[in-house]
Coordinates of C-alpha atoms in Angstrom, one line a residue:
X1 CA 127.4 102.2 105.1
X2 CA 125.3 104.6 107.2
X3 CA 122.0 102.9 108.3
X4 CA 119.3 104.1 110.6
X5 CA 116.1 102.8 111.9
X6 CA 113.3 105.0 110.6
X7 CA 110.0 103.1 111.1
X8 CA 108.9 100.9 114.0
X9 CA 105.6 98.8 113.9
X10 CA 103.7 99.3 117.1
X11 CA 100.8 96.9 117.7
X12 CA 97.6 98.6 118.9
X13 CA 94.1 97.5 120.0
X14 CA 92.3 100.4 118.3
X15 CA 93.8 101.7 115.0
X16 CA 91.7 104.9 114.8
X17 CA 92.5 105.9 118.4
X18 CA 96.2 105.2 117.9
X19 CA 96.2 107.1 114.6
X20 CA 94.6 110.2 116.2
X21 CA 97.1 110.0 119.1
X22 CA 100.2 109.7 117.0
X23 CA 99.1 112.4 114.5
X24 CA 98.5 114.6 117.6
X25 CA 102.2 114.2 118.4
X26 CA 103.0 115.6 114.9
X27 CA 103.7 112.3 113.2
X28 CA 102.9 112.3 109.5
X29 CA 100.6 109.7 107.9
X30 CA 102.2 108.0 104.9
X31 CA 100.2 106.6 102.0
X32 CA 101.4 103.6 100.0
X33 CA 102.8 103.9 96.5
X34 CA 105.1 106.4 94.9
X35 CA 104.9 110.0 95.9
X36 CA 104.5 112.7 93.3
X37 CA 108.0 113.6 92.0
X38 CA 109.4 111.0 94.4
X39 CA 109.5 113.4 97.2
X40 CA 111.6 112.3 100.2
X41 CA 109.8 110.1 102.8
X42 CA 106.7 110.0 100.5
X43 CA 107.1 106.6 98.8
X44 CA 107.2 103.2 100.4
X45 CA 106.5 99.5 99.9
X46 CA 105.8 96.9 102.5
X47 CA 106.0 93.1 102.2
X48 CA 106.6 89.9 104.2
X49 CA 109.3 87.4 103.5
X50 CA 108.8 83.6 103.4
X51 CA 109.5 83.4 107.2
X52 CA 106.7 86.0 108.0
X53 CA 109.1 88.9 108.7
X54 CA 107.4 92.1 107.8
X55 CA 109.5 94.7 105.9
X56 CA 108.7 98.4 105.2
X57 CA 111.0 100.1 102.7
X58 CA 110.8 103.9 102.4
X59 CA 112.3 106.2 99.7
X60 CA 114.5 108.9 101.2
X61 CA 116.1 111.3 98.8
X62 CA 116.8 114.1 101.2
X63 CA 116.9 113.7 105.0
X64 CA 114.7 116.0 107.1
X65 CA 116.5 118.4 109.4
X66 CA 117.7 116.8 112.6
X67 CA 117.9 113.3 111.1

């Protein structure tokens, strides 16, 4: 089974400042819920398990070039 780490949660002190910084690097903002036509990297769900571990599951139908 081919598995890759795609998302890392980074704690920040100022969410808006961090958002501007990472978007300036070319990172894309993802919104929750299903993407229209289930486009790759567009849909996700996040949840926490009973032990408090946070999970972020993203739908990938076609990998982006270089992935």
